[in-house]
Each structure stands twice: as C-alpha cells, then as structure tokens.
Coordinates of C-alpha atoms in Angstrom, one line a residue:
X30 CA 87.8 92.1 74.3
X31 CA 88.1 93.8 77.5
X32 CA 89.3 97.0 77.7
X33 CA 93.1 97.8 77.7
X34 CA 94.3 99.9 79.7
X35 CA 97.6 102.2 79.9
X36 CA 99.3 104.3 83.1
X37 CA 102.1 107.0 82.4
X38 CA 103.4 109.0 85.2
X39 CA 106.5 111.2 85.9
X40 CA 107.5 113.2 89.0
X41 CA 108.9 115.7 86.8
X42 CA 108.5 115.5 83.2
X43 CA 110.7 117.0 80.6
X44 CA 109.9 120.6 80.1
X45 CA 108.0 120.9 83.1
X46 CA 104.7 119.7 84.4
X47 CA 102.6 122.6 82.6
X48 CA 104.0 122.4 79.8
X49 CA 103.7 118.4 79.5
X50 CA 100.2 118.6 81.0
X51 CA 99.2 121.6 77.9
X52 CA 100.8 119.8 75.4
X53 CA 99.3 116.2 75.8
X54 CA 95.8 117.1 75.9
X55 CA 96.1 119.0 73.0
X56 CA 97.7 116.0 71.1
X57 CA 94.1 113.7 72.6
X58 CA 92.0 116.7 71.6
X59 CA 92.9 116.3 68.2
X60 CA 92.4 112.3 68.0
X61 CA 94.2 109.1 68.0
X62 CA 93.2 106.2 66.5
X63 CA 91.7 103.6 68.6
X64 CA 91.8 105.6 71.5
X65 CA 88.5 105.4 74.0
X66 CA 89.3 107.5 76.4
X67 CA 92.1 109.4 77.9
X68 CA 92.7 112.0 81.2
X69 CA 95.6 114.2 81.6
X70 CA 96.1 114.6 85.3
X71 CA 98.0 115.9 88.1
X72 CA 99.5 113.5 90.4
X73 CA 100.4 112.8 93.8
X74 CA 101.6 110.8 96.7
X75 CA 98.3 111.2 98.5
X76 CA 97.2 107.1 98.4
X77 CA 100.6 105.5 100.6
X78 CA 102.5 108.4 102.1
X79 CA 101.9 109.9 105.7
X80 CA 101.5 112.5 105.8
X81 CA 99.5 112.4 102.1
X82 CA 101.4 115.1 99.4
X83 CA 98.4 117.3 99.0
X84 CA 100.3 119.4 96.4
X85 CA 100.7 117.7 93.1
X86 CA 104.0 117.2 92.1
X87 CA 103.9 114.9 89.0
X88 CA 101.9 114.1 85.9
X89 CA 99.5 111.2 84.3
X90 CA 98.5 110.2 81.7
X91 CA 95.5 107.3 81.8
X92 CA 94.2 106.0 79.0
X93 CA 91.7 103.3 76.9
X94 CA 92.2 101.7 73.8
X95 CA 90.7 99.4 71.3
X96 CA 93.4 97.0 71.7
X97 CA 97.1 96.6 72.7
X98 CA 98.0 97.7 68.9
X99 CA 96.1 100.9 68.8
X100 CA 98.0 101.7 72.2
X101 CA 101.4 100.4 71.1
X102 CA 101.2 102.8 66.8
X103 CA 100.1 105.9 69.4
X104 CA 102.8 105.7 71.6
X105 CA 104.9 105.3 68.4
X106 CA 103.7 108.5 66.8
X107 CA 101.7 110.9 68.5
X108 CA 102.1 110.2 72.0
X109 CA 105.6 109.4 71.9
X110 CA 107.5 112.7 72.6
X111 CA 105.4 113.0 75.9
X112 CA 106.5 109.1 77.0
X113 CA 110.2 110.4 76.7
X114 CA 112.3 111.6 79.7
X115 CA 113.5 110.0 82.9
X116 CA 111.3 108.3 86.3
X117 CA 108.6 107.1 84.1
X118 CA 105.8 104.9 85.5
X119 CA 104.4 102.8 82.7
X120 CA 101.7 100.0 83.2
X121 CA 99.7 97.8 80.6
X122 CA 96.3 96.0 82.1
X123 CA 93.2 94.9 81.2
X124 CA 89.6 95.8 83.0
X125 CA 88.5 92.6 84.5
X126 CA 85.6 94.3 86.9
X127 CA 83.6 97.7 86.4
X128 CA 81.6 98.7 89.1
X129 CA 79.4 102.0 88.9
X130 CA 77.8 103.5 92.6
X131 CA 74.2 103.1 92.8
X132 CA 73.3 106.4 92.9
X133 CA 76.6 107.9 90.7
X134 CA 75.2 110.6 88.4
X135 CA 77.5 109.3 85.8
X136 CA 78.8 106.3 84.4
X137 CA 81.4 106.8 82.7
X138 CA 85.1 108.4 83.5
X139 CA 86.0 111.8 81.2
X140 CA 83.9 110.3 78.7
X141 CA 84.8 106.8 79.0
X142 CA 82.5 103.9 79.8
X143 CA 84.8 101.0 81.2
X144 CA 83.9 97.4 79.7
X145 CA 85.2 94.3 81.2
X146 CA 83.0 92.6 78.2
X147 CA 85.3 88.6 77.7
X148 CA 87.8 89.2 80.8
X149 CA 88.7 86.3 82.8
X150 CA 87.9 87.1 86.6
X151 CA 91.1 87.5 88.9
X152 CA 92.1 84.7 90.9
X153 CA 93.4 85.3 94.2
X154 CA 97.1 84.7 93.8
X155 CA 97.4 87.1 90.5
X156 CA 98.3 91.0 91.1
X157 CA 95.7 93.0 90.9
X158 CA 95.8 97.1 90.2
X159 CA 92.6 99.0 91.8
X160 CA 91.5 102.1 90.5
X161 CA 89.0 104.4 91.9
X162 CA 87.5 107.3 90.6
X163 CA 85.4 109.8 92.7
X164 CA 83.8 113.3 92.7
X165 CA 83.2 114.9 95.9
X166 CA 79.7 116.6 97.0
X167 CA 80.6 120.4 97.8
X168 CA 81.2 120.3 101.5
X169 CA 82.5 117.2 102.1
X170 CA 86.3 117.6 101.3
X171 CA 87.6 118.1 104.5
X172 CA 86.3 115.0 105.8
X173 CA 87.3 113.1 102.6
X174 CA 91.1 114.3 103.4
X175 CA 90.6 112.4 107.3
X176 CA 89.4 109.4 105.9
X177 CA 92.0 109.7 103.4
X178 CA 94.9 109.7 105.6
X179 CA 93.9 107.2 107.7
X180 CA 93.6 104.8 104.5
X181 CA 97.0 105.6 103.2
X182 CA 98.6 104.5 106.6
X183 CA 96.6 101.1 106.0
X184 CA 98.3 101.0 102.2
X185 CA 101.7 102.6 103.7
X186 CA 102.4 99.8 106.4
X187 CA 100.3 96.8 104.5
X188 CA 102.5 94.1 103.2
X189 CA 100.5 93.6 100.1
X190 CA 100.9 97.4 98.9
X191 CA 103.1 97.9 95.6
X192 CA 102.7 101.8 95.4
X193 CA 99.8 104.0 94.5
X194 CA 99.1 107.7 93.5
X195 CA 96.4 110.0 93.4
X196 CA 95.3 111.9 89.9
X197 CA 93.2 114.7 89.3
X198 CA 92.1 116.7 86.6
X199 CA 89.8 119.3 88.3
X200 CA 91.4 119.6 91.5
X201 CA 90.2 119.5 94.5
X202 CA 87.1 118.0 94.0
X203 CA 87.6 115.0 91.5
X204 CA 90.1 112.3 92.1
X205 CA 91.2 109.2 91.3
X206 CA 93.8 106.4 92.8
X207 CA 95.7 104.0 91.4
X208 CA 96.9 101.1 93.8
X209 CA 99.0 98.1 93.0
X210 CA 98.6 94.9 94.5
X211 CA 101.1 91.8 95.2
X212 CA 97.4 89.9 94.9
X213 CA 94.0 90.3 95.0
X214 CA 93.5 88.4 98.0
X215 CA 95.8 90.8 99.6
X216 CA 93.7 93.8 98.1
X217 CA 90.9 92.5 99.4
X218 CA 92.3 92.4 102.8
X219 CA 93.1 95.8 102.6
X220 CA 89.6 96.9 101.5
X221 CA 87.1 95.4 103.8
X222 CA 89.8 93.7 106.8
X223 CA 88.7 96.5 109.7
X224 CA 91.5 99.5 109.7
X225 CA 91.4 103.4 108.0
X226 CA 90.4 101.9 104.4
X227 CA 87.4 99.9 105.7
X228 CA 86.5 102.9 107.7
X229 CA 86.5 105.4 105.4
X230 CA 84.9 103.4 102.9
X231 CA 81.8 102.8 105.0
X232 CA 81.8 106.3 105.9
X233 CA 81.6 107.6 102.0
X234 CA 78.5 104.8 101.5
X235 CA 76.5 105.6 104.4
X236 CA 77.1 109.4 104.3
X237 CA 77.3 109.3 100.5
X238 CA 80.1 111.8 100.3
X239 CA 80.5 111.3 96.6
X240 CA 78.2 112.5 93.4
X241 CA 80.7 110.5 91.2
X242 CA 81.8 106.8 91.4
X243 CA 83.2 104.2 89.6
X244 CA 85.7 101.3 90.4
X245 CA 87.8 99.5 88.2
X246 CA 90.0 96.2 88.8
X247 CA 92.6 95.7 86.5
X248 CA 94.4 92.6 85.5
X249 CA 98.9 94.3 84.8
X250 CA 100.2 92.7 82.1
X251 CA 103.5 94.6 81.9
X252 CA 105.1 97.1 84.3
X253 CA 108.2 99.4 84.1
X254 CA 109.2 101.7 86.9
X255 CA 108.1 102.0 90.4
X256 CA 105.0 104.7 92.0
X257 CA 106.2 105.3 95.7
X258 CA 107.9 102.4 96.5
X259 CA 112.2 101.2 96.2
X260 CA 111.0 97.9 94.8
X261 CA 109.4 97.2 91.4
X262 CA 105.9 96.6 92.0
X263 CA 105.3 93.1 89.5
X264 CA 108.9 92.2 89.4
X265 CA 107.6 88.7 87.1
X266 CA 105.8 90.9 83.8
X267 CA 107.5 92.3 81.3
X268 CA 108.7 95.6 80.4
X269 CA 105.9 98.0 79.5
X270 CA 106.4 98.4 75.4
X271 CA 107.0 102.4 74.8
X272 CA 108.0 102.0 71.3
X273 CA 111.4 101.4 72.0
X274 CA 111.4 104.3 74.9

C-alpha cells in the first residue's frame, strides 16, 4: 500500500501553541503503533497570503502510517487530546508520487522515507494536495523569502488554489508547504505555466538554493476544515475521521 498520510493544523490550539507543540512530540517520542513518521511543526500563512505571515502563528502536526487503521486507534488514544479544540484542519491522503532532488543529501523527511509503492497515478480532473519539503544552504534565505512571495501571489490570485500553509520545525532554515488543489491539471498550471512559482522554481534548480529536497503528491481522501481560504477546499470527500472529534 501506499503511504497514508494525515494533516492536523490549528491557528491557536487549546492551551497554547508551546504547550501543544511540547506535549505532542513527547506523545511520538514515546511510540505509536503503526506510525512511520511524524513532524511537529510551526505553521504559517507564508504559501497564499501577500504579504506571506513570516511569524508562525499556528501548529502541525504531519504524519505517516501503516495504514488508515493505525491512524484512525492513534487518534483514538494517544493522539486524541491534541486533535481536540476549535479551527482544526484535518486531511487524509495517500502518496501517489515521491520525488527526491538529484543532489538532496537526504532522502527521507524527519526520518521518513515516503513510498508511493501500489498507488494509482492522479488523473487530471482529481484534486491533488502538493507537499514540498526543503532545507535551505546557509546564505540563501533572503532570496528564498523573494521567490517566495512572488509564488504565493501566483497561489493567492490562481483559481485552482484551495489554501496552503507553510511548517517548520527548525525555523528558519527548513520548511515545508502544503498546497491544495481543485485538480492536478490546475496544479500543474501553477507549477511550470510562466509567473512567480515557475520563476522561483527555476531559480532554486539552477542556483541550487537547497541542501534538502523532497516532493510529495498526494491523492485527499477526506477533508474537514479550511487552511487560508472561506470555502472548504474538497467540498465532495468526506469528513476527516477524528475518532468521533
């Protein structure tokens, strides 16, 4: 099977953003069953606002698992006290496309190696959600923040774009985004079509801005909530399962 995949976010978690952030990671430190891989990040507008919020405001939680019933007993039991509280994000998908820079130094993302192993390939009219992980070469952050903004004006004004955030973990350096898509013909568009995203991707090949990267596409199979946007992003799947939350 391919990978499944889970999103949590909140703008302001109960008890506070350090104190969710602190507590999570302690609760993955310690083990869950048929979990792969897991980050506990910061999180901000920085993908689809203008100007990008370069202070994070929120939290993340991202996570692998064995299947859809490992994710579904954790979020019953150990995860479950952090998945409670108001403006969640919650997404299910599977990893339908890995694909690992040339000259990354690593392949994998906080120690998981994404597998796309038995997924179907997306067709052009399904939704597709992007993520992109990165770490920045010392020195090239400023220029990074540019190509950045110019990118998120692309996702803030192009009609395909269903939300997005940044995450971190080890700010400023690493980061990751997390961009939903009405389709994946319209994310393609918005990748290589000529405008700030096309640009700036160009820019971190050919000047090879980046130590660390890895792309992911994932097929959502069920949504809840909204990241940026008035409008639920895949208005068609069903509720992400929280146990019950």
């Amino acid at each position: 099977m391919p990978d499944f995949v889970t999103v949590d976010a909140f703008d302001r978690p109960d008890g506070g953003r350090i104190r969710w952030r602190r507590n999570l990671k302690r609760v993955v430190a310690g083990g869950i069953d048929g979990l792969r891989g897991a980050t506990v990040n910061y999180s901000n507008n920085a993908t689809h606002a203008i100007p990008p919020g370069l202070v994070p405001g929120g939290c993340a939680l991202v996570a692998a698992w064995e299947s859809p019933d490992a994710a579904y007993a954790a979020f019953e039991g150990p995860l479950r006290r952090a998945m409670d509280g108001p403006g969640r994000f919650s997404m299910d998908g599977e990893v339908v496309r890995v694909r690992i820079d040339s000259e990354s130094e690593s392949d994998h993302w906080h120690g998981w190696r994404p597998s796309s192993e038995g997924a179907e390939p997306l067709a052009k009219e399904e939704p597709m959600v992007a993520i992109v992980h990165g770490i920045l070469r010392r020195g090239r952050l400023l220029e990074f923040m540019g190509n950045n903004l110019h990118a998120a004006s692309r996702a803030a004004h192009h009609h395909g774009h269903r939300g997005s955030i940044d995450i971190s973990a080890q700010l400023p350096f690493e980061h990751t985004s997390i961009s939903l898509w009405r389709t994946y013909a319209l994310a393609q568009d918005f990748a290589y079509m000529p405008g700030g995203h096309a640009m700036a991707m160009k820019h971190s090949q050919t000047e090879k801005t980046h130590r660390v990267g890895v792309f992911l596409q994932v097929r959502p199979l069920a949504c809840t909530g909204t990241l940026g946007i008035d409008e639920e992003p895949f208005p068609r799947l069903p509720a992400a399962d929280r146990a019950g939350l």
